[in-house]
C-alpha cells in the first residue's frame, strides 16, 4: 500500500526519442532543441576530461554529472541572466550555461580559490559542499529578492539523499512561509554515495515533501531535457510573478561514481547501470532530432570537435595558471583574519603543499 499524496509524472520525450502528443502540439523550436542538445554534449565532453585529469593526478577530485546533464541544462536554459544560481558540487551542467568557464571549474576542483570567482557569472554563488545548506542560502537570497521587490528567481539543486537532511526541511518550510521566489530542483540520481533511494526515505516520491511545507511539488523525468526545461520555465515564471516556490523532483540516474574518490562497482550491479544507460538523456534527444532531420553525423562530428577544442583550451589555461599558496584560503574566507587563525596561517605558510606540488 502506498501512503501519501499522489503526484503526476511529467515526461515529454520518451527514452527512445518519441515526443508525447502534448509536446508535439507545444511546437518546439528547432534552434532551442539543438541548443539543448549541444549544451548537454558540451557538458559530457568536459565531464569525461575532468575525470581523466583526476585519474592522471592533475585534479584533486571531481563529482561527475554523467547521465544527469538534462537536469542542469534544462533548468539553466530556462533561467534569466538576472536570476541566481546556488549550485552544489555536481552542477557544472548548469554552471557552464550560466557562463562559468571550464577553466574555472577545473581550478575549483584543483583546489584553487580563484575557481569560485566566476568572471562571467559574477552573481551566482560558489559551489556548496555541505549537503543541503545551499537550500537555506537559496531561500534566504530569494527572500531578499522578494523584500527588495526585484523580479528575480533563485535556483538551487540538491541530491535525493540531501533531502533527508534537516537543513532541507527547514529551508523548504521557510520558502513556503515567505513565498520565496525559489525553485528547488532535486537531482534524484538514485544513490547517495552507496545508499540507494529506497533506503533513504519511505515516501513514494521526494516531490511529496513539498506538500508539508505548503509548497508546490512536481515530479518529472530528469533524463528528458524537454520536461526539465518546461517544468523549470513554469516554476521560474511563477516565482518571478510572486506566486511562490516550487520543488521539482527530477528523476535520473548517476551513471558514474559518486566522485572520483568512490568506486560504485562495490555497491551496485553492472546490470542496473546497463539498464540505466538505455534511459540516458543525450541519446534520446539525438534520436528525436535525427528523426526530424535536424541532426546528422556531420553536425555531430563538428560539435564533438568544437567541444574537444574548447576543453583542451580550458585545460591549457588551468595548467598554466600558477598556483597560489595555502594562505589564499584564508584570504577568501575572512575580510580581516581573526586573531585565533593567525597561527594556522603561519603553519600553512610553512607547510604549503600547493606551492611545492602545483594544482591537483
Ligand atoms: C552536511 C553534510 N553531511 C555529509 C556530507 C558527506 N556527503 C557528501 S556527498 C553525500 C551524499 C549526497 O548524496 P545526494 O544528496 O543523493 O547527492 P548526489 O551526490 O548523489 O548528487 C554525503 C553524505 C556532506 N558533504 N555534508
Short mmCIF file of C-alpha atoms and ligand atoms in Angstrom, two decimals, residues 68 89-90 129-133 158-163 165 187 189 191-193 200 254 258, ligand 1:
data_model
loop_
_atom_site.label_atom_id
_atom_site.label_comp_id
_atom_site.label_asym_id
_atom_site.label_seq_id
_atom_site.Cartn_x
_atom_site.Cartn_y
_atom_site.Cartn_z
CA UNK A 68 22.35 13.89 -15.36
CA UNK A 89 29.13 20.19 -6.16
CA UNK A 90 27.58 18.30 -9.12
CA UNK A 129 29.68 21.08 -0.47
CA UNK A 130 27.95 20.72 2.92
CA UNK A 131 24.86 18.80 1.84
CA UNK A 132 21.56 20.77 1.92
CA UNK A 133 22.92 24.04 3.29
CA UNK A 158 20.05 19.10 -4.16
CA UNK A 159 20.55 15.34 -4.35
CA UNK A 160 17.97 12.74 -3.29
CA UNK A 161 19.99 11.87 -0.17
CA UNK A 162 20.31 15.54 0.76
CA UNK A 163 16.53 15.84 1.08
CA UNK A 165 18.93 16.47 5.87
CA UNK A 187 18.53 15.69 -8.75
CA UNK A 189 20.07 10.17 -9.23
CA UNK A 191 22.06 6.99 -4.90
CA UNK A 192 23.52 8.97 -2.00
CA UNK A 193 27.05 7.61 -2.36
CA UNK A 200 16.92 6.97 2.22
CA UNK A 254 24.08 8.61 -11.62
CA UNK A 258 29.78 9.42 -6.66
C1 LIG B 1 26.22 18.09 5.89
C2 LIG B 1 26.99 17.02 5.17
N1 LIG B 1 26.96 15.75 5.63
C3 LIG B 1 27.64 14.79 4.98
C4 LIG B 1 28.37 15.08 3.85
C5 LIG B 1 29.14 13.99 3.12
N2 LIG B 1 28.48 13.71 1.83
C6 LIG B 1 28.96 14.21 0.69
S1 LIG B 1 28.03 13.78 -0.60
C7 LIG B 1 26.97 12.87 0.34
C8 LIG B 1 25.82 12.13 -0.28
C9 LIG B 1 24.91 13.04 -1.05
O1 LIG B 1 24.01 12.30 -1.82
P1 LIG B 1 22.86 13.01 -2.60
O2 LIG B 1 22.28 14.11 -1.79
O3 LIG B 1 21.92 11.96 -3.07
O4 LIG B 1 23.58 13.74 -3.83
P2 LIG B 1 24.49 13.17 -5.01
O5 LIG B 1 25.91 13.29 -4.55
O6 LIG B 1 24.08 11.77 -5.28
O7 LIG B 1 24.25 14.08 -6.17
C10 LIG B 1 27.36 12.93 1.67
C11 LIG B 1 26.65 12.25 2.77
C12 LIG B 1 28.38 16.42 3.40
N3 LIG B 1 29.04 16.80 2.31
N4 LIG B 1 27.68 17.37 4.07
#
